[in-house]
CSV table of C-alpha atoms in Angstrom, one decimal:
chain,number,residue,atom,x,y,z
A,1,UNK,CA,96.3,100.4,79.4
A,2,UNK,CA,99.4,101.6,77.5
A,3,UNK,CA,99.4,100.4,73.9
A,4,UNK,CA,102.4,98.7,73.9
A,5,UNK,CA,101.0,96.1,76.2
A,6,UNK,CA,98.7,94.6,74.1
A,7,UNK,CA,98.7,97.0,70.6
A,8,UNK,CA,96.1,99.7,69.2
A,9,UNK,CA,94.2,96.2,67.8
A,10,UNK,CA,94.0,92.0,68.8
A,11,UNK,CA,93.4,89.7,66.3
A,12,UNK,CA,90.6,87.4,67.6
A,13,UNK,CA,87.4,85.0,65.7
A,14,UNK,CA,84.0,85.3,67.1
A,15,UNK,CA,84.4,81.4,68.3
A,16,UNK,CA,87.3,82.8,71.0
A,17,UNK,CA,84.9,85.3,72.0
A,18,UNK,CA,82.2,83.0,72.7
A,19,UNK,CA,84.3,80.4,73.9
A,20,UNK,CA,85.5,82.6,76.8
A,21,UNK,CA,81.7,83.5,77.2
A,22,UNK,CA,80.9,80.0,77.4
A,23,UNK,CA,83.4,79.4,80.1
A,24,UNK,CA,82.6,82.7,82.2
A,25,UNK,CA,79.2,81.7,82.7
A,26,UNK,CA,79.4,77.7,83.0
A,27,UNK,CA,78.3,78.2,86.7
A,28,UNK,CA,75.5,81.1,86.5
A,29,UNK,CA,72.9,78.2,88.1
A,30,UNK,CA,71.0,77.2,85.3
A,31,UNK,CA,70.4,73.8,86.6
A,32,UNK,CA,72.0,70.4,86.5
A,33,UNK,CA,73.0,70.9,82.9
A,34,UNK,CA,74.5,74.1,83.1
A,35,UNK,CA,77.5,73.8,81.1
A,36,UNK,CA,75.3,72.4,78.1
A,37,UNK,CA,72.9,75.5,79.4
A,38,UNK,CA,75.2,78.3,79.2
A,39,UNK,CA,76.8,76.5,76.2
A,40,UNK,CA,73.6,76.6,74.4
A,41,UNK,CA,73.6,80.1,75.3
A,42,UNK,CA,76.6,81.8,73.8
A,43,UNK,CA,76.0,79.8,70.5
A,44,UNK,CA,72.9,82.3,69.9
A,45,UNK,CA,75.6,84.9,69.1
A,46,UNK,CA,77.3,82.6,66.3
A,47,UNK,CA,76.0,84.9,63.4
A,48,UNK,CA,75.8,88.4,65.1
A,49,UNK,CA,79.6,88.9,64.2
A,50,UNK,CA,81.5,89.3,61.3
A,51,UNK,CA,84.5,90.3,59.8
A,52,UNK,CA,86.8,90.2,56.9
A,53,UNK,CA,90.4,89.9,56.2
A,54,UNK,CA,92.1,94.0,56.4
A,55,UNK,CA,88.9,94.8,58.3
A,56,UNK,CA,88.3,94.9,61.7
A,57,UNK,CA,85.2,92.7,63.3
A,58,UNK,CA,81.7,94.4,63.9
A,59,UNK,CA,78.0,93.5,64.4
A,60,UNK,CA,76.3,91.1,61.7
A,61,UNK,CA,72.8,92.6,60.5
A,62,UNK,CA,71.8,89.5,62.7
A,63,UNK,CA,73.7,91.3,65.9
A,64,UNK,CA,72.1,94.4,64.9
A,65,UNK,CA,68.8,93.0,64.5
A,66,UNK,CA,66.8,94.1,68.0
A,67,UNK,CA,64.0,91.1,67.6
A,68,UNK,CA,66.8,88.8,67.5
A,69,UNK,CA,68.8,90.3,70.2
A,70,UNK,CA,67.8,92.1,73.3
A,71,UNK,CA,70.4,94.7,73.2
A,72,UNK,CA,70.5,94.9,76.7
A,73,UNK,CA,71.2,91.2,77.3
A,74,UNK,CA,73.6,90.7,74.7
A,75,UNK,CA,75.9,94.1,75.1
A,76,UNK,CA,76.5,92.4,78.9
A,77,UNK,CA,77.3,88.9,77.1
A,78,UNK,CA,79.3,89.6,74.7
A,79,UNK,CA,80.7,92.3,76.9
A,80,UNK,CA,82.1,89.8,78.7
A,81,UNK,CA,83.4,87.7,76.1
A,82,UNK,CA,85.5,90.8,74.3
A,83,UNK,CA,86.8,91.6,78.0
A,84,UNK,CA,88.4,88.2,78.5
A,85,UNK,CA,89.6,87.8,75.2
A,86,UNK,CA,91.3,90.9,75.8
A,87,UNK,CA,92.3,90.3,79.6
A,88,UNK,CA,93.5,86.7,79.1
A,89,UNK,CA,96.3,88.7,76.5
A,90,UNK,CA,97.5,91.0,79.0
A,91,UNK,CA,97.5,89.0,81.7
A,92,UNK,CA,99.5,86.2,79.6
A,93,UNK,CA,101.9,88.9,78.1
A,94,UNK,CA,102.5,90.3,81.3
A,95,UNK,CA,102.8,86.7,83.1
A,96,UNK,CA,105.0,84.4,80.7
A,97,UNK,CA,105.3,81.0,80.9
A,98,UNK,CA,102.0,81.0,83.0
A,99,UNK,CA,99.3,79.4,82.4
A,100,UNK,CA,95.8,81.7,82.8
A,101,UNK,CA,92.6,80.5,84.5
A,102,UNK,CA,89.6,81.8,85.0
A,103,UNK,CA,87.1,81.9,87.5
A,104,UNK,CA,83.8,83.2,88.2
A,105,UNK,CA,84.4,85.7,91.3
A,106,UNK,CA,81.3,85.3,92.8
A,107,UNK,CA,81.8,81.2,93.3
A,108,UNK,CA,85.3,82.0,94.5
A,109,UNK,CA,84.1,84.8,96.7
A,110,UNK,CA,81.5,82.5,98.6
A,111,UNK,CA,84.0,79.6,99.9
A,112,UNK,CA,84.9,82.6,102.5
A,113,UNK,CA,81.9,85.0,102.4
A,114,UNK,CA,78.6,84.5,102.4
A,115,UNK,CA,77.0,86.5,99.7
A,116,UNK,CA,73.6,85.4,99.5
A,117,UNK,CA,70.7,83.8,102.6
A,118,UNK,CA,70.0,84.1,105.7
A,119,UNK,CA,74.0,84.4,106.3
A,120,UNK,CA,74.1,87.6,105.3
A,121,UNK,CA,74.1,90.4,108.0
A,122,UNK,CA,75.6,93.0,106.2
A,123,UNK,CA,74.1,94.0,102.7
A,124,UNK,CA,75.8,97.0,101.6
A,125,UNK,CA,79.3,95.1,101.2
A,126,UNK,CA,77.7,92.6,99.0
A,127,UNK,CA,76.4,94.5,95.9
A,128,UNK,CA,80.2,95.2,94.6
A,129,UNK,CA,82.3,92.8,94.0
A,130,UNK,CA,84.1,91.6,90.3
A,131,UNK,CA,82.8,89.3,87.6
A,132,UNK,CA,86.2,87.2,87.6
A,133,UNK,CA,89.3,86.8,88.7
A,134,UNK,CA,91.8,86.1,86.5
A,135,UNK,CA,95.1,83.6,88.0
A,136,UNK,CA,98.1,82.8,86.0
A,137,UNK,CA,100.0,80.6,87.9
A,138,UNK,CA,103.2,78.2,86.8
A,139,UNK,CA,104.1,74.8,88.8
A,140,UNK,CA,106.7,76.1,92.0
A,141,UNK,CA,105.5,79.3,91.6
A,142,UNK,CA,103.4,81.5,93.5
A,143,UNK,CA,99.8,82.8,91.6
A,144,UNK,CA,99.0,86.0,90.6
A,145,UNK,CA,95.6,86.6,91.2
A,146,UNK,CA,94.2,89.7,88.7
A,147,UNK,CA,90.4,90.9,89.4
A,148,UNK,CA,88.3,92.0,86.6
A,149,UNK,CA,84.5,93.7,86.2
A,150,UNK,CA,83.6,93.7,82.4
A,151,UNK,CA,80.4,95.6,81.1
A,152,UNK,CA,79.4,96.3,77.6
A,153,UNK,CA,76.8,98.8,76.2
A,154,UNK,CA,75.3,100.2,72.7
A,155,UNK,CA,75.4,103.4,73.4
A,156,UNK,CA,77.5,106.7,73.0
A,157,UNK,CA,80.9,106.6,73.8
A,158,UNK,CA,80.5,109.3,77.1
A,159,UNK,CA,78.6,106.4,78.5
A,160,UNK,CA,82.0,104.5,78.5
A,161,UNK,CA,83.2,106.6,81.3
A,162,UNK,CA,80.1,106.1,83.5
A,163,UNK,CA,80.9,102.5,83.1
A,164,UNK,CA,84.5,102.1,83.9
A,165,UNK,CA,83.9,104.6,87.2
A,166,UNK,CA,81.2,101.5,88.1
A,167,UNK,CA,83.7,99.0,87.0
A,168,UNK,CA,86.4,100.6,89.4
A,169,UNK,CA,84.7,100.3,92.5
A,170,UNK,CA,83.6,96.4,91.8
A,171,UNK,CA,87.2,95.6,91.9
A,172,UNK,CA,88.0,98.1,94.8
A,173,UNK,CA,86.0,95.5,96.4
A,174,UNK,CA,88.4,93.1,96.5
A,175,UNK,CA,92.3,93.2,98.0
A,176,UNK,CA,94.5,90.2,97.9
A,177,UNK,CA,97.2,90.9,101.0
A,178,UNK,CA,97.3,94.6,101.8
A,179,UNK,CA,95.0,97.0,100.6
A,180,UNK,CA,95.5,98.9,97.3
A,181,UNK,CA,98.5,96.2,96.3
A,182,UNK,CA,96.4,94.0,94.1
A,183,UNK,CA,96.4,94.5,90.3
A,184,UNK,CA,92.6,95.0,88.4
A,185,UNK,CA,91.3,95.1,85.3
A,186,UNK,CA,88.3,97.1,84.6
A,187,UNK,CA,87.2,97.4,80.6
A,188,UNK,CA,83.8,99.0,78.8
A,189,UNK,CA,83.1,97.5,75.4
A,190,UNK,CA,81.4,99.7,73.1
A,191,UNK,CA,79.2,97.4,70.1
A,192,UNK,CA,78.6,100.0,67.5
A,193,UNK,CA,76.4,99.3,64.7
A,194,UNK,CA,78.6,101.5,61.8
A,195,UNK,CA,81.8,102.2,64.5
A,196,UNK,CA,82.9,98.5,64.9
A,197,UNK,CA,83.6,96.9,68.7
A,198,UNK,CA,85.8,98.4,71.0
A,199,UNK,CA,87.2,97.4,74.3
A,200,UNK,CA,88.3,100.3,76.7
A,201,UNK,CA,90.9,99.3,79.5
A,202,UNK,CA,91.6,100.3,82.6
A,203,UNK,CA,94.4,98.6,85.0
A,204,UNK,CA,95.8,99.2,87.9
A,205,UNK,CA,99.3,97.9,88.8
A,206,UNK,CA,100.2,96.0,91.8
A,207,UNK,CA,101.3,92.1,93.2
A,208,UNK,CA,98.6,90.4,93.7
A,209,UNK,CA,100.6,87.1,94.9
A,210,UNK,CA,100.0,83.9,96.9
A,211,UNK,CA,102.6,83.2,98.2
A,212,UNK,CA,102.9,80.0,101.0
A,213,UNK,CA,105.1,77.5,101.8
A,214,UNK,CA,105.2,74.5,99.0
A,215,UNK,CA,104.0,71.7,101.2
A,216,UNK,CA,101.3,73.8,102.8
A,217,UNK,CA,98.8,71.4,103.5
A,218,UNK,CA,95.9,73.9,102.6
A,219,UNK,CA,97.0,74.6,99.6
A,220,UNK,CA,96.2,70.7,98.3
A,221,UNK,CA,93.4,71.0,95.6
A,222,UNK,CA,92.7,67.5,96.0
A,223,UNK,CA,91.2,68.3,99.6
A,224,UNK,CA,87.4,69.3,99.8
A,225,UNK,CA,87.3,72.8,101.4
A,226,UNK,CA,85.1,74.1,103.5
A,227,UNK,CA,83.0,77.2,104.0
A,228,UNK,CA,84.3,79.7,106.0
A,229,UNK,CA,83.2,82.6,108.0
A,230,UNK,CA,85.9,85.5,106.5
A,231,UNK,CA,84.6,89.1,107.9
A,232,UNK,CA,83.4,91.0,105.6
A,233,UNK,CA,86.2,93.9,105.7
A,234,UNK,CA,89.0,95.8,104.3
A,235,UNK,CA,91.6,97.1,106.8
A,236,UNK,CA,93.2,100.4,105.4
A,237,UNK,CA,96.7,101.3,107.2
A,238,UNK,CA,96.6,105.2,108.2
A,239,UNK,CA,99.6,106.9,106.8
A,240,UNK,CA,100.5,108.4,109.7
A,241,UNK,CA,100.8,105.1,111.7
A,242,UNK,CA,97.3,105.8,113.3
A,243,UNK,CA,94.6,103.2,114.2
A,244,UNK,CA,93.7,101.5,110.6
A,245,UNK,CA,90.5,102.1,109.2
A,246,UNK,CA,87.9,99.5,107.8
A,247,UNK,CA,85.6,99.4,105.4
A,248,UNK,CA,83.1,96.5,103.7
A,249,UNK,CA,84.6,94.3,101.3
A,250,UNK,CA,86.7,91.4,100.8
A,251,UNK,CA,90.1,90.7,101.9
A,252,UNK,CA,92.4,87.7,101.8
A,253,UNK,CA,94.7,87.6,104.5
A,254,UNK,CA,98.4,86.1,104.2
A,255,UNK,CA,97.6,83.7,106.2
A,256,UNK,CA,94.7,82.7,103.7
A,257,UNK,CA,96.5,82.9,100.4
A,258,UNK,CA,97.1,78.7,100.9
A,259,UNK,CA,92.8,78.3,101.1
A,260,UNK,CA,92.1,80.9,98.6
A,261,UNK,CA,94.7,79.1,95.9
A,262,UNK,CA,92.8,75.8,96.6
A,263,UNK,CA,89.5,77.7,96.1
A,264,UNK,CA,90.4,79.1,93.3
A,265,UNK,CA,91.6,75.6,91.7
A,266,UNK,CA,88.5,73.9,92.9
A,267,UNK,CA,86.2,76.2,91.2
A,268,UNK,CA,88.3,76.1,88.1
A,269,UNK,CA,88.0,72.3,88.4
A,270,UNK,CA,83.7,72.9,88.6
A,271,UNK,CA,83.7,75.0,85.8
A,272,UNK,CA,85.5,72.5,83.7
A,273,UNK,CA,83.4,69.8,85.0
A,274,UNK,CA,80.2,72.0,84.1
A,275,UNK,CA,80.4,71.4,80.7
A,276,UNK,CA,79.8,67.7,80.8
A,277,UNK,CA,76.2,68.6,82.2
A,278,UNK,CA,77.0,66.7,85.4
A,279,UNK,CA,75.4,68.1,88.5
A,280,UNK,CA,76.6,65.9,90.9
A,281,UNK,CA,80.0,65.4,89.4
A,282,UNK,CA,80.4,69.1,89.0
A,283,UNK,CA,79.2,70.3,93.0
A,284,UNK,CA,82.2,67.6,94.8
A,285,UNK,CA,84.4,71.0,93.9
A,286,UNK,CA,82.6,73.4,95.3
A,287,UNK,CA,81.7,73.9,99.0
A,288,UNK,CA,78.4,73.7,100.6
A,289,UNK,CA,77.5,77.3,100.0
A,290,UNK,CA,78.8,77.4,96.7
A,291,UNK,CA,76.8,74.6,95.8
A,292,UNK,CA,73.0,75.8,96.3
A,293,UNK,CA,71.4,74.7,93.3
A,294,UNK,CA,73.9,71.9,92.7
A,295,UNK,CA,72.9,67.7,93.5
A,296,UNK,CA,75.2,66.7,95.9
A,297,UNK,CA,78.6,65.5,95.3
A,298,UNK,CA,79.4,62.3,94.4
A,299,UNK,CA,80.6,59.7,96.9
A,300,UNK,CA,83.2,58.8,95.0
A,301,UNK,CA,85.3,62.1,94.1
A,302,UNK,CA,88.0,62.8,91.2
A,303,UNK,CA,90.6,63.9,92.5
A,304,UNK,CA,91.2,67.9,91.5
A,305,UNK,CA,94.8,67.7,90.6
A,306,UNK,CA,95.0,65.0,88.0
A,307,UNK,CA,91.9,66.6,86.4
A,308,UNK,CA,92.6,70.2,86.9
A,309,UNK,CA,96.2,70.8,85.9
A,310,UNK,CA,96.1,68.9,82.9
A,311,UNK,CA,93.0,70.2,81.5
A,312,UNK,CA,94.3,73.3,82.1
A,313,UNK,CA,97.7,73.2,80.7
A,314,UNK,CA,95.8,71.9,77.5
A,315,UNK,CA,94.6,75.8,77.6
């Protein structure tokens, strides 16, 4: 990621860190209450950062401390809180005058595949895929849908690499329109007990757009969608003009972008709805398979757009 995208350093405060945490993982399934859950659970890192003015942030003898912290768990958590803070600045600076949402991939992923259950015939296609997708979309416009995979780790900086080659292929997974046209995001943050916190980026440029006709009636967020049945492929064009070549993983057609905006707003929708602990008022967004784990939706829905797009133009 060249520097002058986003600077040598970002000024961020530990709450924007675990504020972003908080919102990745409002749908991880930890029951009925998960947004209060997952709330709860990001709050345990409130004093294992610090900083000063001049001085760049680091771990808190409390972050340091291993019988407060399993290292393991909370290099992947706060991993992901770094990465977004990070990724929500590129993706802003390189979108403006869009507003950025994010979405877990996994609950976006499962309105067209099925990644878990009996459902599943094919096993090897499943194990890579992002942790988010990143959309910055503007009223008239058509979204830009950015992938990211995130990890975090202790260790050495060598280890790094190992973890952005990893990275890579979870967003290789995914192609939004023709393959190797869709813009990622892969980053490795390094949480260094005397070397500070460091986020390595990776991108990879390309369009990543939905783009549809306004009044496509898919496209209507206010509209419960349905599971679908999406093979589980990847067609790659032959340069030569040959027959194309296909591999496991996910790909949203042109003639999908309309369902996959709406499934992308929906889940935005749950994940804001999450946070009020509301099981049932939280599942009417999602689709069946989405929902496993979830009471079932309320008979008398709120309709996405007048909750979404607000909420989410209030950042």
């Amino acid at each position: 990621m060249p520097a002058v995208e986003v600077g040598q350093s970002v000024t961020v405060t530990p709450w924007e860190v675990l504020h972003a945490l908080g919102r990745a993982t409002v749908l991880s399934r930890q029951g009925a209450g998960r947004g209060l859950a997952e709330h709860w659970g990001c709050l345990k890192y409130c004093q294992a950062l610090e900083g000063s003015s001049g001085k760049y942030m680091k771990l808190s003898e409390e972050g340091l401390n291993p019988r407060r912290h399993y290292k393991t768990v909370q290099s992947g958590e706060l991993g992901i809180g770094f990465a977004l803070a990070v990724a929500e600045r590129i993706v802003r600076k390189r979108y403006p005058g869009h507003s950025v949402s994010l979405v877990d991939a996994d609950i976006a992923l499962q309105a067209g595949w099925a990644l878990v259950g009996k459902d599943v015939r094919r096993r090897d296609w499943v194990r890579q895929r992002p942790n988010f997708f990143l959309e910055a979309w503007k009223p008239g416009e058509p979204s830009k849908v950015v992938p990211l995979a995130c990890k975090g780790m202790h260790g050495k900086t060598p280890y790094v690499y190992a973890q952005l080659a990893s990275a890579s292929a979870q967003v290789e997974a995914v192609h939004v329109g023709p393959w190797n046209e869709t813009p990622v995001l892969v980053t490795s943050t390094e949480l260094l007990g005397q070397g500070g916190i460091t986020v390595h980026v990776l991108q990879a440029h390309g369009d990543g757009a939905l783009v549809f006709a306004p009044d496509d009636p898919a496209a209507d967020a206010d509209q419960a969608l349905d599971d679908l049945n999406i093979y589980p492929d990847v067609r790659i064009p032959e340069p030569d003009g040959g027959e194309e070549q296909r591999v496991s993983g996910f790909q949203v057609q042109p003639e999908q972008y309309a369902w996959f905006r709406r499934a992308l707003a929906r889940a935005g929708a749950a994940g804001l709805m999450g946070f009020t602990g509301g099981g049932e008022l939280t599942a009417q967004y999602l689709t069946k398979r989405r929902a496993v784990g979830t009471s079932k939706a309320s008979p008398t829905p709120v309709p996405a757009s007048s909750r979404t797009w607000k909420s989410r133009s209030a950042g």
